[in-house]
Amino acid sequence: FAGCGGSDSSSASSAADTTAAAPEMTEAEFVAAATKVCTDVKAFITDAAASVDSTSLESLRAYDASAVDKSKAALTELRAITPPAAMGDAYQAYLDAQAAEVDNGVAQATDVQVATSVDDLNATQSANTADDALTAEVNTAAVAAGLPECGGE
């Protein structure tokens, strides 16, 4: 480390020279890691949805905000997982589909925050026709990536 003493010699090795690269995850390790993230976020959203008072705009707003925050965090976790090389393209397609679904969720959350009544909120969400198509795309991409548990609901 610079400034911590040691050799000034040009033959000194850097950490990159002496540290071996982390071994590539096996397919099973990768699937287990990604599936854990997916099942954790699904469990969180299911639990949060169970406590929502569907007649309360504030309850719906709180649920939607927490679901979006958890989904965004899960996507960040998934992006940090490096798949085996042979699974890279399919996994990237899954991440892209999942990102589009999360972006749609963010847009819906914005609608929820500006809704003035539960009826207004329900009408706005019903008008979001992209939701079903995005979920289908995530499902297809998740299966293609070997991650069926990571499909949308």
mmCIF file of N, CA and C in Angstrom, residues 55-131:
data_model
loop_
_atom_site.group_PDB
_atom_site.id
_atom_site.type_symbol
_atom_site.label_atom_id
_atom_site.label_comp_id
_atom_site.label_asym_id
_atom_site.label_seq_id
_atom_site.Cartn_x
_atom_site.Cartn_y
_atom_site.Cartn_z
ATOM 1 N N THR A 55 -58.096 -0.251 1.724
ATOM 2 C CA THR A 55 -58.998 0.904 1.757
ATOM 3 C C THR A 55 -58.271 2.168 2.197
ATOM 4 N N SER A 56 -56.990 2.039 2.517
ATOM 5 C CA SER A 56 -56.208 3.174 3.006
ATOM 6 C C SER A 56 -55.154 3.583 1.990
ATOM 7 N N LEU A 57 -55.273 4.794 1.500
ATOM 8 C CA LEU A 57 -54.298 5.311 0.548
ATOM 9 C C LEU A 57 -52.903 5.340 1.157
ATOM 10 N N GLU A 58 -52.795 5.718 2.418
ATOM 11 C CA GLU A 58 -51.487 5.760 3.083
ATOM 12 C C GLU A 58 -50.873 4.365 3.200
ATOM 13 N N SER A 59 -51.688 3.371 3.495
ATOM 14 C CA SER A 59 -51.201 1.995 3.589
ATOM 15 C C SER A 59 -50.706 1.510 2.226
ATOM 16 N N LEU A 60 -51.455 1.823 1.187
ATOM 17 C CA LEU A 60 -51.057 1.436 -0.171
ATOM 18 C C LEU A 60 -49.772 2.157 -0.587
ATOM 19 N N ARG A 61 -49.671 3.421 -0.228
ATOM 20 C CA ARG A 61 -48.445 4.179 -0.550
ATOM 21 C C ARG A 61 -47.232 3.584 0.158
ATOM 22 N N ALA A 62 -47.388 3.267 1.426
ATOM 23 C CA ALA A 62 -46.275 2.706 2.195
ATOM 24 C C ALA A 62 -45.854 1.351 1.618
ATOM 25 N N TYR A 63 -46.833 0.520 1.292
ATOM 26 C CA TYR A 63 -46.523 -0.789 0.701
ATOM 27 C C TYR A 63 -45.780 -0.606 -0.613
ATOM 28 N N ASP A 64 -46.314 0.229 -1.480
ATOM 29 C CA ASP A 64 -45.718 0.400 -2.801
ATOM 30 C C ASP A 64 -44.287 0.912 -2.697
ATOM 31 N N ALA A 65 -44.062 1.879 -1.829
ATOM 32 C CA ALA A 65 -42.710 2.420 -1.656
ATOM 33 C C ALA A 65 -41.756 1.343 -1.145
ATOM 34 N N SER A 66 -42.201 0.545 -0.180
ATOM 35 C CA SER A 66 -41.312 -0.490 0.364
ATOM 36 C C SER A 66 -41.053 -1.585 -0.662
ATOM 37 N N ALA A 67 -42.073 -1.936 -1.448
ATOM 38 C CA ALA A 67 -41.887 -2.967 -2.473
ATOM 39 C C ALA A 67 -40.913 -2.499 -3.553
ATOM 40 N N VAL A 68 -41.030 -1.246 -3.953
ATOM 41 C CA VAL A 68 -40.113 -0.704 -4.963
ATOM 42 C C VAL A 68 -38.695 -0.645 -4.409
ATOM 43 N N ASP A 69 -38.546 -0.159 -3.180
ATOM 44 C CA ASP A 69 -37.204 -0.082 -2.582
ATOM 45 C C ASP A 69 -36.566 -1.468 -2.490
ATOM 46 N N LYS A 70 -37.332 -2.453 -2.055
ATOM 47 C CA LYS A 70 -36.804 -3.820 -1.930
ATOM 48 C C LYS A 70 -36.468 -4.395 -3.306
ATOM 49 N N SER A 71 -37.293 -4.125 -4.305
ATOM 50 C CA SER A 71 -37.038 -4.617 -5.663
ATOM 51 C C SER A 71 -35.774 -3.998 -6.242
ATOM 52 N N LYS A 72 -35.587 -2.702 -6.019
ATOM 53 C CA LYS A 72 -34.377 -2.039 -6.499
ATOM 54 C C LYS A 72 -33.137 -2.605 -5.810
ATOM 55 N N ALA A 73 -33.230 -2.839 -4.511
ATOM 56 C CA ALA A 73 -32.098 -3.408 -3.776
ATOM 57 C C ALA A 73 -31.789 -4.822 -4.268
ATOM 58 N N ALA A 74 -32.821 -5.604 -4.534
ATOM 59 C CA ALA A 74 -32.623 -6.966 -5.025
ATOM 60 C C ALA A 74 -31.958 -6.948 -6.404
ATOM 61 N N LEU A 75 -32.367 -6.026 -7.262
ATOM 62 C CA LEU A 75 -31.746 -5.919 -8.580
ATOM 63 C C LEU A 75 -30.261 -5.578 -8.441
ATOM 64 N N THR A 76 -29.933 -4.709 -7.514
ATOM 65 C CA THR A 76 -28.527 -4.376 -7.257
ATOM 66 C C THR A 76 -27.763 -5.622 -6.799
ATOM 67 N N GLU A 77 -28.380 -6.402 -5.906
ATOM 68 C CA GLU A 77 -27.739 -7.646 -5.450
ATOM 69 C C GLU A 77 -27.548 -8.618 -6.604
ATOM 70 N N LEU A 78 -28.562 -8.749 -7.450
ATOM 71 C CA LEU A 78 -28.466 -9.665 -8.588
ATOM 72 C C LEU A 78 -27.370 -9.227 -9.554
ATOM 73 N N ARG A 79 -27.246 -7.934 -9.764
ATOM 74 C CA ARG A 79 -26.199 -7.428 -10.666
ATOM 75 C C ARG A 79 -24.804 -7.712 -10.121
ATOM 76 N N ALA A 80 -24.676 -7.868 -8.813
ATOM 77 C CA ALA A 80 -23.374 -8.133 -8.195
ATOM 78 C C ALA A 80 -22.963 -9.604 -8.306
ATOM 79 N N ILE A 81 -23.880 -10.453 -8.716
ATOM 80 C CA ILE A 81 -23.579 -11.882 -8.848
ATOM 81 C C ILE A 81 -23.069 -12.133 -10.262
ATOM 82 N N THR A 82 -21.895 -12.715 -10.355
ATOM 83 C CA THR A 82 -21.310 -13.008 -11.662
ATOM 84 C C THR A 82 -21.588 -14.460 -12.022
ATOM 85 N N PRO A 83 -22.329 -14.675 -13.092
ATOM 86 C CA PRO A 83 -22.663 -16.053 -13.474
ATOM 87 C C PRO A 83 -21.478 -16.742 -14.153
ATOM 88 N N PRO A 84 -21.554 -18.057 -14.250
ATOM 89 C CA PRO A 84 -20.556 -18.749 -15.074
ATOM 90 C C PRO A 84 -20.613 -18.182 -16.495
ATOM 91 N N ALA A 85 -19.487 -18.168 -17.173
ATOM 92 C CA ALA A 85 -19.400 -17.557 -18.500
ATOM 93 C C ALA A 85 -20.476 -18.073 -19.452
ATOM 94 N N ALA A 86 -20.753 -19.345 -19.398
ATOM 95 C CA ALA A 86 -21.735 -19.934 -20.316
ATOM 96 C C ALA A 86 -23.150 -19.418 -20.080
ATOM 97 N N MET A 87 -23.392 -18.854 -18.908
ATOM 98 C CA MET A 87 -24.734 -18.363 -18.569
ATOM 99 C C MET A 87 -24.842 -16.845 -18.669
ATOM 100 N N GLY A 88 -23.753 -16.189 -19.036
ATOM 101 C CA GLY A 88 -23.691 -14.731 -19.001
ATOM 102 C C GLY A 88 -24.722 -14.022 -19.852
ATOM 103 N N ASP A 89 -24.885 -14.432 -21.096
ATOM 104 C CA ASP A 89 -25.824 -13.746 -21.984
ATOM 105 C C ASP A 89 -27.266 -13.902 -21.507
ATOM 106 N N ALA A 90 -27.626 -15.102 -21.118
ATOM 107 C CA ALA A 90 -28.995 -15.344 -20.648
ATOM 108 C C ALA A 90 -29.253 -14.581 -19.353
ATOM 109 N N TYR A 91 -28.258 -14.537 -18.478
ATOM 110 C CA TYR A 91 -28.420 -13.806 -17.224
ATOM 111 C C TYR A 91 -28.558 -12.310 -17.487
ATOM 112 N N GLN A 92 -27.767 -11.782 -18.406
ATOM 113 C CA GLN A 92 -27.873 -10.350 -18.733
ATOM 114 C C GLN A 92 -29.253 -10.042 -19.300
ATOM 115 N N ALA A 93 -29.787 -10.921 -20.137
ATOM 116 C CA ALA A 93 -31.142 -10.714 -20.671
ATOM 117 C C ALA A 93 -32.164 -10.704 -19.536
ATOM 118 N N TYR A 94 -31.981 -11.594 -18.554
ATOM 119 C CA TYR A 94 -32.861 -11.614 -17.389
ATOM 120 C C TYR A 94 -32.738 -10.299 -16.612
ATOM 121 N N LEU A 95 -31.498 -9.852 -16.351
ATOM 122 C CA LEU A 95 -31.294 -8.602 -15.611
ATOM 123 C C LEU A 95 -31.933 -7.415 -16.340
ATOM 124 N N ASP A 96 -31.804 -7.394 -17.666
ATOM 125 C CA ASP A 96 -32.402 -6.311 -18.451
ATOM 126 C C ASP A 96 -33.924 -6.328 -18.319
ATOM 127 N N ALA A 97 -34.518 -7.520 -18.397
ATOM 128 C CA ALA A 97 -35.975 -7.641 -18.262
ATOM 129 C C ALA A 97 -36.406 -7.242 -16.855
ATOM 130 N N GLN A 98 -35.665 -7.684 -15.865
ATOM 131 C CA GLN A 98 -35.994 -7.352 -14.478
ATOM 132 C C GLN A 98 -35.865 -5.850 -14.245
ATOM 133 N N ALA A 99 -34.848 -5.232 -14.827
ATOM 134 C CA ALA A 99 -34.664 -3.784 -14.685
ATOM 135 C C ALA A 99 -35.842 -3.029 -15.296
ATOM 136 N N ALA A 100 -36.333 -3.483 -16.433
ATOM 137 C CA ALA A 100 -37.499 -2.835 -17.054
ATOM 138 C C ALA A 100 -38.726 -2.967 -16.155
ATOM 139 N N GLU A 101 -38.881 -4.130 -15.526
ATOM 140 C CA GLU A 101 -40.014 -4.317 -14.622
ATOM 141 C C GLU A 101 -39.870 -3.436 -13.376
ATOM 142 N N VAL A 102 -38.668 -3.328 -12.848
ATOM 143 C CA VAL A 102 -38.438 -2.456 -11.689
ATOM 144 C C VAL A 102 -38.703 -0.998 -12.077
ATOM 145 N N ASP A 103 -38.233 -0.578 -13.260
ATOM 146 C CA ASP A 103 -38.492 0.784 -13.722
ATOM 147 C C ASP A 103 -39.996 1.054 -13.813
ATOM 148 N N ASN A 104 -40.744 0.062 -14.289
ATOM 149 C CA ASN A 104 -42.197 0.198 -14.354
ATOM 150 C C ASN A 104 -42.776 0.331 -12.948
ATOM 151 N N GLY A 105 -42.226 -0.429 -12.008
ATOM 152 C CA GLY A 105 -42.665 -0.325 -10.619
ATOM 153 C C GLY A 105 -42.385 1.052 -10.031
ATOM 154 N N VAL A 106 -41.253 1.622 -10.402
ATOM 155 C CA VAL A 106 -40.921 2.977 -9.944
ATOM 156 C C VAL A 106 -41.947 3.972 -10.496
ATOM 157 N N ALA A 107 -42.299 3.819 -11.770
ATOM 158 C CA ALA A 107 -43.307 4.701 -12.373
ATOM 159 C C ALA A 107 -44.653 4.531 -11.677
ATOM 160 N N GLN A 108 -45.006 3.288 -11.377
ATOM 161 C CA GLN A 108 -46.261 3.049 -10.665
ATOM 162 C C GLN A 108 -46.212 3.660 -9.270
ATOM 163 N N ALA A 109 -45.083 3.576 -8.612
ATOM 164 C CA ALA A 109 -44.945 4.150 -7.268
ATOM 165 C C ALA A 109 -45.137 5.659 -7.311
ATOM 166 N N THR A 110 -44.663 6.281 -8.372
ATOM 167 C CA THR A 110 -44.877 7.719 -8.533
ATOM 168 C C THR A 110 -46.367 8.008 -8.658
ATOM 169 N N ASP A 111 -47.072 7.192 -9.451
ATOM 170 C CA ASP A 111 -48.525 7.349 -9.587
ATOM 171 C C ASP A 111 -49.220 7.178 -8.241
ATOM 172 N N VAL A 112 -48.754 6.221 -7.455
ATOM 173 C CA VAL A 112 -49.345 5.966 -6.142
ATOM 174 C C VAL A 112 -49.173 7.189 -5.243
ATOM 175 N N GLN A 113 -48.005 7.795 -5.302
ATOM 176 C CA GLN A 113 -47.744 8.940 -4.420
ATOM 177 C C GLN A 113 -48.592 10.159 -4.774
ATOM 178 N N VAL A 114 -49.003 10.292 -6.028
ATOM 179 C CA VAL A 114 -49.796 11.462 -6.422
ATOM 180 C C VAL A 114 -51.298 11.164 -6.472
ATOM 181 N N ALA A 115 -51.668 9.919 -6.284
ATOM 182 C CA ALA A 115 -53.090 9.575 -6.281
ATOM 183 C C ALA A 115 -53.787 10.301 -5.131
ATOM 184 N N THR A 116 -55.019 10.717 -5.401
ATOM 185 C CA THR A 116 -55.754 11.462 -4.375
ATOM 186 C C THR A 116 -56.792 10.606 -3.660
ATOM 187 N N SER A 117 -57.028 9.397 -4.169
ATOM 188 C CA SER A 117 -57.974 8.488 -3.524
ATOM 189 C C SER A 117 -57.625 7.057 -3.906
ATOM 190 N N VAL A 118 -58.177 6.107 -3.199
ATOM 191 C CA VAL A 118 -57.948 4.695 -3.519
ATOM 192 C C VAL A 118 -58.518 4.384 -4.897
ATOM 193 N N ASP A 119 -59.677 4.932 -5.232
ATOM 194 C CA ASP A 119 -60.265 4.703 -6.556
ATOM 195 C C ASP A 119 -59.372 5.261 -7.657
ATOM 196 N N ASP A 120 -58.825 6.445 -7.436
ATOM 197 C CA ASP A 120 -57.900 7.063 -8.381
ATOM 198 C C ASP A 120 -56.670 6.174 -8.561
ATOM 199 N N LEU A 121 -56.163 5.660 -7.466
ATOM 200 C CA LEU A 121 -55.003 4.773 -7.495
ATOM 201 C C LEU A 121 -55.303 3.495 -8.271
ATOM 202 N N ASN A 122 -56.431 2.865 -7.993
ATOM 203 C CA ASN A 122 -56.796 1.627 -8.684
ATOM 204 C C ASN A 122 -56.964 1.851 -10.183
ATOM 205 N N ALA A 123 -57.552 2.972 -10.562
ATOM 206 C CA ALA A 123 -57.725 3.285 -11.982
ATOM 207 C C ALA A 123 -56.379 3.491 -12.660
ATOM 208 N N THR A 124 -55.486 4.185 -11.980
ATOM 209 C CA THR A 124 -54.150 4.430 -12.540
ATOM 210 C C THR A 124 -53.397 3.123 -12.733
ATOM 211 N N GLN A 125 -53.448 2.244 -11.740
ATOM 212 C CA GLN A 125 -52.731 0.974 -11.855
ATOM 213 C C GLN A 125 -53.361 0.063 -12.901
ATOM 214 N N SER A 126 -54.661 0.091 -13.035
ATOM 215 C CA SER A 126 -55.325 -0.717 -14.067
ATOM 216 C C SER A 126 -54.948 -0.244 -15.456
ATOM 217 N N ALA A 127 -54.678 1.045 -15.595
ATOM 218 C CA ALA A 127 -54.312 1.611 -16.888
ATOM 219 C C ALA A 127 -52.879 1.262 -17.289
ATOM 220 N N ASN A 128 -52.092 0.732 -16.374
ATOM 221 C CA ASN A 128 -50.709 0.376 -16.677
ATOM 222 C C ASN A 128 -50.691 -0.978 -17.382
ATOM 223 N N THR A 129 -50.797 -0.919 -18.697
ATOM 224 C CA THR A 129 -50.872 -2.147 -19.484
ATOM 225 C C THR A 129 -49.513 -2.807 -19.674
ATOM 226 N N ALA A 130 -48.439 -2.130 -19.355
ATOM 227 C CA ALA A 130 -47.097 -2.698 -19.530
ATOM 228 C C ALA A 130 -46.799 -3.778 -18.504
ATOM 229 N N ASP A 131 -47.488 -3.751 -17.373
ATOM 230 C CA ASP A 131 -47.166 -4.637 -16.261
ATOM 231 C C ASP A 131 -47.195 -6.115 -16.650
#
